[in-house]
């Protein structure tokens, strides 16, 4: 989420928002930079840089809550790293990726940009995160492509600054297939780590066609084996598209046979932006059809003791028996609802529909109004 403060002429800073003198004193005593917000002024402390919030900027600025972690650059552009209201937080180490998945919500041009996080920036962000933070995500692009030394620095910093937080590393798993790299990673990894990796096909041919990265399937399989041998919590993801919907059951069988100690498999609905839009004729499938094609795979995985989740599937597009495994997986700023959703009894539990998907096509919704149906979720 980006905001703008037109009168700001100061230096780049990362700060924690305070709206009271007591909070400001506590944060300063902890060695943190503070952005104290009063009626019409932002004061950055201890630098003591005061800037007026213009009257037309006040409404947009009011979204910042006490405890939010915010960055401001020399041009007055603000970026929120952590929202107290949303709860979780994360970093993208780089936009770069060594795969180019046909249905990726990032575009090929975004993928080519390195856009790496600087290590001082990372360390400052982490220092400002609340110590009782529940979740923190490390992602990319492909996060390991920031470079071996820098990636290991990220892992060490996360481990040091957030020792009690659940860390989710989102990766394509290819780099983790390298034995030497993995050995170093295993020594630096954070305490409460889960690694999430997508499998796009049950064979090298199918997986590598979707990732457009020949040889990637073997590397990813080795990465997954390394993770399980090191007893690190593993989440596998299956992004269900028109290209792999008839292979989903085979992917589940592969997981059951070769990776039975996987903690959870999440089935992921498409986000229609980037490559996914460019290749819509090849990949687009409705959420209803993607779910129906996944049912046998879900049944098999659960039968073999592997937890299953559904990401990005609104309740009204899946069978009622599967409501308990549907997750509110879309960040609030990316999630949209129709006016009709306001009558739906699951409006506040529902993930909604991606804003980008809504812009591309308008999936039909079926508001859930009957009490019986609602009770099945509880
Ligand atoms: S009608 Fe709207 S709120 Fe209800 S389940 Fe469907 S998408 Fe979600």
Short mmCIF file of C-alpha atoms and ligand atoms in Angstrom, two decimals:
data_model
loop_
_atom_site.label_atom_id
_atom_site.label_comp_id
_atom_site.label_asym_id
_atom_site.label_seq_id
_atom_site.Cartn_x
_atom_site.Cartn_y
_atom_site.Cartn_z
CA UNK A 1 0.00 0.00 0.00
CA UNK A 2 1.59 3.28 -1.12
CA UNK A 3 0.71 6.80 0.15
CA UNK A 4 2.25 10.20 -0.55
CA UNK A 5 3.18 13.13 1.72
CA UNK A 6 3.74 16.12 -0.57
CA UNK A 7 5.52 18.41 1.95
CA UNK A 8 8.14 15.84 2.96
CA UNK A 9 11.72 16.85 2.11
CA UNK A 10 13.60 14.69 4.63
CA UNK A 11 15.76 11.56 4.31
CA UNK A 12 14.67 7.93 3.76
CA UNK A 13 13.44 6.45 7.03
CA UNK A 14 11.64 3.35 8.34
CA UNK A 15 9.59 4.04 11.47
CA UNK A 16 6.89 2.69 13.76
CA UNK A 17 3.72 4.80 13.94
CA UNK A 18 2.85 6.31 17.31
CA UNK A 19 -0.20 8.38 18.19
CA UNK A 20 0.63 9.08 21.85
CA UNK A 21 3.57 10.43 23.88
CA UNK A 22 3.67 7.23 25.99
CA UNK A 23 4.01 5.00 22.91
CA UNK A 24 6.65 7.34 21.46
CA UNK A 25 8.72 7.11 24.65
CA UNK A 26 8.47 3.31 24.73
CA UNK A 27 9.56 2.97 21.11
CA UNK A 28 12.43 5.42 21.46
CA UNK A 29 13.60 3.61 24.61
CA UNK A 30 13.70 0.40 22.51
CA UNK A 31 16.04 2.14 20.05
CA UNK A 32 13.44 2.43 17.26
CA UNK A 33 12.68 5.28 14.89
CA UNK A 34 9.20 6.70 15.54
CA UNK A 35 6.73 8.46 13.26
CA UNK A 36 4.49 10.35 15.68
CA UNK A 37 1.22 11.38 14.05
CA UNK A 38 -0.84 14.22 15.47
CA UNK A 39 -3.79 16.10 13.93
CA UNK A 40 -1.91 17.48 10.91
CA UNK A 41 1.77 16.68 11.50
CA UNK A 42 4.09 13.71 11.13
CA UNK A 43 7.18 14.02 13.34
CA UNK A 44 10.01 11.55 12.82
CA UNK A 45 12.01 10.95 15.99
CA UNK A 46 14.74 10.99 17.20
CA UNK A 47 15.69 13.01 14.03
CA UNK A 48 12.99 15.53 14.94
CA UNK A 49 11.82 16.01 11.34
CA UNK A 50 8.33 17.52 11.35
CA UNK A 51 6.20 17.64 8.21
CA UNK A 52 2.70 18.98 7.67
CA UNK A 53 0.02 16.56 6.45
CA UNK A 54 -1.90 18.57 3.84
CA UNK A 55 -5.66 18.70 4.38
CA UNK A 56 -6.33 16.69 1.17
CA UNK A 57 -3.87 14.00 2.38
CA UNK A 58 -5.43 13.53 5.84
CA UNK A 59 -8.06 10.97 4.86
CA UNK A 60 -5.56 8.73 3.07
CA UNK A 61 -3.07 9.16 5.93
CA UNK A 62 -5.64 8.11 8.52
CA UNK A 63 -5.22 4.45 7.43
CA UNK A 64 -1.98 4.27 9.42
CA UNK A 65 -2.63 2.75 12.83
CA UNK A 66 -0.46 2.94 15.92
CA UNK A 67 2.16 0.18 15.66
CA UNK A 68 2.24 0.07 11.84
CA UNK A 69 5.74 -0.10 10.35
CA UNK A 70 6.11 2.41 7.52
CA UNK A 71 8.85 3.55 5.14
CA UNK A 72 9.11 7.09 3.73
CA UNK A 73 11.53 8.04 0.97
CA UNK A 74 13.08 11.36 -0.01
CA UNK A 75 10.10 12.14 -2.30
CA UNK A 76 7.56 11.60 0.48
CA UNK A 77 6.29 8.26 -0.84
CA UNK A 78 5.18 6.00 2.00
CA UNK A 79 5.03 2.21 2.00
CA UNK A 80 3.53 0.15 4.84
CA UNK A 81 5.64 -2.90 5.74
CA UNK A 82 3.43 -4.03 8.59
CA UNK A 83 -0.22 -3.35 9.35
CA UNK A 84 -1.43 -3.91 12.91
CA UNK A 85 -4.95 -4.48 11.55
CA UNK A 86 -3.97 -7.15 9.01
CA UNK A 87 -1.52 -8.77 11.42
CA UNK A 88 0.97 -10.51 9.20
CA UNK A 89 3.95 -9.10 7.35
CA UNK A 90 6.67 -10.08 4.94
CA UNK A 91 9.39 -9.15 2.49
CA UNK A 92 10.13 -9.90 -1.14
CA UNK A 93 13.91 -10.27 -1.40
CA UNK A 94 13.90 -9.90 -5.21
CA UNK A 95 11.50 -9.80 -8.17
CA UNK A 96 13.85 -12.03 -10.15
CA UNK A 97 12.82 -15.64 -10.86
CA UNK A 98 14.52 -18.54 -12.64
CA UNK A 99 11.15 -19.97 -13.71
CA UNK A 100 8.55 -18.20 -15.84
CA UNK A 101 5.31 -19.97 -14.99
CA UNK A 102 2.61 -19.68 -17.61
CA UNK A 103 0.00 -18.79 -14.98
CA UNK A 104 2.21 -16.62 -12.74
CA UNK A 105 0.43 -13.44 -11.57
CA UNK A 106 3.71 -11.57 -12.14
CA UNK A 107 4.55 -10.59 -15.69
CA UNK A 108 7.69 -11.60 -17.56
CA UNK A 109 8.98 -8.01 -17.39
CA UNK A 110 8.44 -7.86 -13.59
CA UNK A 111 10.33 -11.16 -13.31
CA UNK A 112 13.33 -9.79 -15.22
CA UNK A 113 13.71 -6.80 -12.87
CA UNK A 114 16.02 -7.66 -10.00
CA UNK A 115 14.54 -5.04 -7.63
CA UNK A 116 16.50 -6.59 -4.74
CA UNK A 117 15.90 -5.55 -1.16
CA UNK A 118 19.00 -3.96 0.41
CA UNK A 119 20.27 -5.72 3.51
CA UNK A 120 20.33 -2.55 5.70
CA UNK A 121 16.71 -1.94 4.64
CA UNK A 122 15.80 -5.52 5.54
CA UNK A 123 17.52 -5.33 8.93
CA UNK A 124 15.78 -2.05 9.77
CA UNK A 125 12.37 -3.43 8.78
CA UNK A 126 12.93 -6.54 10.90
CA UNK A 127 14.11 -4.49 13.88
CA UNK A 128 10.83 -2.54 13.80
CA UNK A 129 8.58 -5.62 13.60
CA UNK A 130 6.68 -6.39 16.84
CA UNK A 131 8.36 -9.17 18.80
CA UNK A 132 5.04 -11.01 19.15
CA UNK A 133 4.41 -11.03 15.38
CA UNK A 134 2.50 -14.20 14.48
CA UNK A 135 3.47 -14.64 10.80
CA UNK A 136 6.24 -13.33 8.56
CA UNK A 137 6.61 -14.30 4.90
CA UNK A 138 9.83 -14.33 2.88
CA UNK A 139 9.06 -14.38 -0.82
CA UNK A 140 10.13 -13.08 -4.26
CA UNK A 141 10.23 -13.59 -7.29
CA UNK A 142 12.35 -16.51 -6.25
CA UNK A 143 13.76 -15.37 -2.88
CA UNK A 144 17.00 -17.39 -3.05
CA UNK A 145 18.05 -15.55 -6.24
CA UNK A 146 19.09 -12.49 -4.24
CA UNK A 147 22.42 -14.40 -4.01
CA UNK A 148 23.66 -17.04 -1.62
CA UNK A 149 25.37 -14.76 0.91
CA UNK A 150 22.50 -12.28 0.94
CA UNK A 151 19.85 -14.97 1.24
CA UNK A 152 21.67 -16.59 4.16
CA UNK A 153 21.93 -13.12 5.73
CA UNK A 154 18.14 -12.77 5.37
CA UNK A 155 17.62 -16.12 7.10
CA UNK A 156 19.99 -15.21 9.95
CA UNK A 157 18.37 -11.80 10.43
CA UNK A 158 14.85 -13.25 10.48
CA UNK A 159 15.97 -15.90 12.97
CA UNK A 160 17.60 -13.31 15.24
CA UNK A 161 14.90 -10.63 15.15
CA UNK A 162 11.79 -12.86 15.07
CA UNK A 163 12.69 -15.94 17.14
CA UNK A 164 9.07 -16.74 18.08
CA UNK A 165 7.37 -15.91 14.77
CA UNK A 166 6.13 -18.50 12.27
CA UNK A 167 8.16 -17.92 9.11
CA UNK A 168 6.83 -18.91 5.69
CA UNK A 169 9.38 -19.18 2.87
CA UNK A 170 7.73 -19.18 -0.57
CA UNK A 171 10.09 -20.66 -3.16
CA UNK A 172 10.06 -22.78 -6.30
CA UNK A 173 12.45 -25.10 -4.43
CA UNK A 174 15.00 -25.36 -7.24
CA UNK A 175 17.93 -23.78 -5.41
CA UNK A 176 17.16 -25.91 -2.35
CA UNK A 177 17.89 -28.95 -4.52
CA UNK A 178 21.58 -28.00 -4.50
CA UNK A 179 23.14 -30.06 -1.71
CA UNK A 180 25.88 -27.56 -0.74
CA UNK A 181 23.49 -24.62 -0.72
CA UNK A 182 20.94 -26.59 1.28
CA UNK A 183 23.52 -27.56 3.93
CA UNK A 184 24.32 -23.87 4.53
CA UNK A 185 20.64 -22.92 4.49
CA UNK A 186 19.80 -25.63 7.03
CA UNK A 187 22.32 -24.13 9.48
CA UNK A 188 20.95 -20.60 9.25
CA UNK A 189 17.22 -21.25 8.95
CA UNK A 190 14.76 -19.59 11.35
CA UNK A 191 13.27 -21.51 14.28
CA UNK A 192 9.63 -21.90 13.22
CA UNK A 193 10.01 -22.31 9.50
CA UNK A 194 7.55 -23.64 6.91
CA UNK A 195 8.64 -23.87 3.27
CA UNK A 196 5.94 -23.68 0.59
CA UNK A 197 6.68 -25.04 -2.89
CA UNK A 198 4.40 -25.42 -5.92
CA UNK A 199 4.20 -28.64 -7.93
CA UNK A 200 2.62 -27.97 -11.32
CA UNK A 201 2.60 -31.45 -12.87
CA UNK A 202 3.12 -35.10 -11.99
CA UNK A 203 5.89 -35.49 -14.58
CA UNK A 204 8.90 -33.44 -15.61
CA UNK A 205 7.29 -32.83 -18.97
CA UNK A 206 4.10 -31.34 -17.51
CA UNK A 207 5.73 -29.40 -14.68
CA UNK A 208 8.49 -27.94 -16.85
CA UNK A 209 6.02 -26.95 -19.58
CA UNK A 210 4.13 -24.82 -17.05
CA UNK A 211 7.25 -23.32 -15.43
CA UNK A 212 8.93 -22.90 -18.84
CA UNK A 213 12.14 -23.99 -17.10
CA UNK A 214 13.59 -27.25 -18.47
CA UNK A 215 15.19 -29.32 -15.70
CA UNK A 216 13.26 -27.49 -12.99
CA UNK A 217 11.11 -30.48 -12.00
CA UNK A 218 14.13 -32.58 -10.98
CA UNK A 219 15.64 -29.70 -9.03
CA UNK A 220 12.35 -29.04 -7.24
CA UNK A 221 11.92 -32.75 -6.38
CA UNK A 222 15.45 -32.78 -4.91
CA UNK A 223 14.68 -29.59 -2.97
CA UNK A 224 11.54 -31.17 -1.50
CA UNK A 225 13.47 -34.31 -0.51
CA UNK A 226 16.16 -32.20 1.18
CA UNK A 227 13.51 -30.30 3.16
CA UNK A 228 11.78 -33.45 4.38
CA UNK A 229 15.07 -35.15 5.28
CA UNK A 230 15.97 -32.10 7.37
CA UNK A 231 12.54 -32.37 9.13
CA UNK A 232 11.51 -28.88 8.04
CA UNK A 233 7.76 -28.29 7.79
CA UNK A 234 6.70 -28.55 4.14
CA UNK A 235 3.66 -27.10 2.39
CA UNK A 236 3.07 -28.07 -1.22
CA UNK A 237 0.88 -25.97 -3.51
CA UNK A 238 -1.00 -26.94 -6.64
CA UNK A 239 -2.09 -23.94 -8.71
CA UNK A 240 -5.04 -25.39 -10.62
CA UNK A 241 -5.27 -24.19 -14.22
CA UNK A 242 -6.74 -25.51 -17.45
CA UNK A 243 -3.27 -26.92 -18.20
CA UNK A 244 -2.98 -29.21 -15.18
CA UNK A 245 -6.56 -29.72 -13.95
CA UNK A 246 -6.63 -33.26 -15.38
CA UNK A 247 -3.28 -34.07 -13.75
CA UNK A 248 -4.13 -32.91 -10.23
CA UNK A 249 -5.03 -36.41 -9.02
CA UNK A 250 -1.70 -37.72 -10.33
CA UNK A 251 0.13 -34.92 -8.50
CA UNK A 252 -1.63 -36.00 -5.29
CA UNK A 253 -0.54 -39.61 -5.90
CA UNK A 254 3.06 -38.45 -6.44
CA UNK A 255 2.96 -36.57 -3.13
CA UNK A 256 1.47 -39.54 -1.26
CA UNK A 257 4.04 -41.93 -2.72
CA UNK A 258 7.23 -39.86 -2.48
CA UNK A 259 6.54 -37.13 0.11
CA UNK A 260 4.06 -38.64 2.60
CA UNK A 261 5.37 -36.50 5.50
CA UNK A 262 4.25 -33.28 3.79
CA UNK A 263 2.34 -31.20 6.35
CA UNK A 264 -0.26 -29.68 4.04
CA UNK A 265 -1.19 -29.43 0.37
CA UNK A 266 -2.96 -26.23 -0.67
CA UNK A 267 -4.95 -26.05 -3.88
CA UNK A 268 -4.68 -22.53 -5.29
CA UNK A 269 -7.15 -20.68 -7.54
CA UNK A 270 -5.79 -18.41 -10.28
CA UNK A 271 -5.07 -14.69 -9.89
CA UNK A 272 -5.73 -13.15 -13.31
CA UNK A 273 -2.81 -10.78 -13.79
CA UNK A 274 0.69 -10.87 -15.34
CA UNK A 275 1.51 -14.06 -17.27
CA UNK A 276 -1.83 -15.52 -16.24
CA UNK A 277 -3.64 -12.87 -18.29
CA UNK A 278 -1.17 -13.04 -21.18
CA UNK A 279 -1.77 -16.82 -21.39
CA UNK A 280 -5.45 -16.80 -20.42
CA UNK A 281 -6.47 -18.90 -23.44
CA UNK A 282 -4.23 -21.73 -22.17
CA UNK A 283 -4.77 -21.47 -18.42
CA UNK A 284 -8.12 -19.91 -17.55
CA UNK A 285 -10.50 -22.20 -15.70
CA UNK A 286 -13.44 -21.17 -13.49
CA UNK A 287 -13.04 -21.54 -9.73
CA UNK A 288 -15.96 -24.01 -9.80
CA UNK A 289 -14.33 -26.25 -12.43
CA UNK A 290 -10.90 -26.04 -10.77
CA UNK A 291 -12.48 -27.16 -7.50
CA UNK A 292 -14.48 -30.01 -9.09
CA UNK A 293 -11.33 -31.28 -10.85
CA UNK A 294 -9.45 -31.23 -7.51
CA UNK A 295 -11.96 -33.18 -5.42
CA UNK A 296 -10.50 -36.65 -5.99
CA UNK A 297 -6.98 -35.39 -5.21
CA UNK A 298 -8.25 -33.75 -2.00
CA UNK A 299 -9.99 -36.98 -0.97
CA UNK A 300 -6.85 -39.06 -1.58
CA UNK A 301 -4.58 -36.70 0.35
CA UNK A 302 -6.90 -36.52 3.35
CA UNK A 303 -7.31 -40.31 3.27
CA UNK A 304 -3.51 -40.60 3.55
CA UNK A 305 -3.30 -38.23 6.51
CA UNK A 306 -2.11 -35.12 4.69
CA UNK A 307 -3.91 -31.86 5.54
CA UNK A 308 -5.48 -29.98 2.65
CA UNK A 309 -6.46 -26.33 2.15
CA UNK A 310 -8.21 -24.35 -0.57
CA UNK A 311 -6.74 -20.93 -1.39
CA UNK A 312 -8.63 -18.25 -3.34
CA UNK A 313 -11.84 -20.28 -3.69
CA UNK A 314 -14.97 -18.35 -2.53
CA UNK A 315 -17.39 -20.50 -0.52
CA UNK A 316 -20.20 -20.17 -3.04
CA UNK A 317 -18.04 -21.79 -5.73
CA UNK A 318 -17.22 -25.00 -3.83
CA UNK A 319 -19.28 -27.82 -2.31
CA UNK A 320 -20.50 -27.21 1.23
CA UNK A 321 -18.63 -30.22 2.67
CA UNK A 322 -15.38 -28.50 1.69
CA UNK A 323 -16.09 -25.15 3.36
CA UNK A 324 -14.01 -26.03 6.46
CA UNK A 325 -10.81 -26.27 4.36
CA UNK A 326 -11.35 -23.00 2.44
CA UNK A 327 -8.95 -20.32 3.68
CA UNK A 328 -9.31 -16.54 3.78
CA UNK A 329 -6.21 -16.44 1.64
CA UNK A 330 -6.39 -13.14 -0.25
CA UNK A 331 -4.87 -10.01 1.36
CA UNK A 332 -7.54 -7.42 2.18
CA UNK A 333 -6.13 -4.87 -0.29
CA UNK A 334 -6.33 -7.38 -3.19
CA UNK A 335 -9.71 -8.91 -2.32
CA UNK A 336 -13.02 -7.70 -3.82
CA UNK A 337 -16.69 -8.45 -3.24
CA UNK A 338 -19.83 -7.68 -5.24
CA UNK A 339 -22.71 -5.70 -3.73
CA UNK A 340 -24.61 -9.02 -3.74
CA UNK A 341 -21.99 -10.44 -1.34
CA UNK A 342 -23.33 -8.13 1.40
CA UNK A 343 -26.38 -10.46 1.72
CA UNK A 344 -24.10 -13.49 2.07
CA UNK A 345 -23.80 -14.99 5.54
CA UNK A 346 -20.17 -15.94 4.84
CA UNK A 347 -19.14 -12.46 3.65
CA UNK A 348 -16.70 -11.95 6.55
CA UNK A 349 -15.17 -15.44 6.42
CA UNK A 350 -14.86 -15.48 2.61
CA UNK A 351 -11.59 -14.81 0.75
CA UNK A 352 -13.51 -12.84 -1.91
CA UNK A 353 -12.24 -12.55 -5.46
CA UNK A 354 -8.94 -11.08 -6.59
CA UNK A 355 -9.27 -7.48 -7.77
CA UNK A 356 -7.19 -8.44 -10.83
CA UNK A 357 -9.53 -11.35 -11.61
CA UNK A 358 -12.56 -9.06 -11.29
CA UNK A 359 -10.92 -6.67 -13.74
CA UNK A 360 -10.36 -9.50 -16.23
CA UNK A 361 -13.71 -11.26 -15.99
CA UNK A 362 -16.58 -11.21 -13.56
CA UNK A 363 -17.04 -14.61 -11.88
CA UNK A 364 -20.68 -15.13 -10.92
CA UNK A 365 -21.36 -15.41 -7.19
CA UNK A 366 -24.20 -17.16 -5.33
CA UNK A 367 -24.74 -15.46 -1.94
CA UNK A 368 -25.28 -17.94 0.87
CA UNK A 369 -28.36 -16.89 2.76
CA UNK A 370 -29.77 -20.00 4.40
CA UNK A 371 -28.97 -20.70 8.02
CA UNK A 372 -28.60 -24.44 7.43
CA UNK A 373 -25.85 -23.87 4.94
CA UNK A 374 -24.09 -21.41 7.25
CA UNK A 375 -24.26 -23.82 10.20
CA UNK A 376 -22.34 -26.44 8.22
CA UNK A 377 -19.27 -24.21 8.43
CA UNK A 378 -19.40 -23.89 12.20
S1 LIG B 1 -21.40 -14.63 -2.39
FE1 LIG B 1 -19.58 -13.34 -2.12
S2 LIG B 1 -19.14 -13.43 0.08
FE2 LIG B 1 -20.53 -15.12 -0.38
S3 LIG B 1 -19.23 -16.87 -0.74
FE3 LIG B 1 -19.64 -15.95 -2.75
S4 LIG B 1 -17.95 -14.53 -3.09
FE4 LIG B 1 -17.94 -15.04 -0.91
#
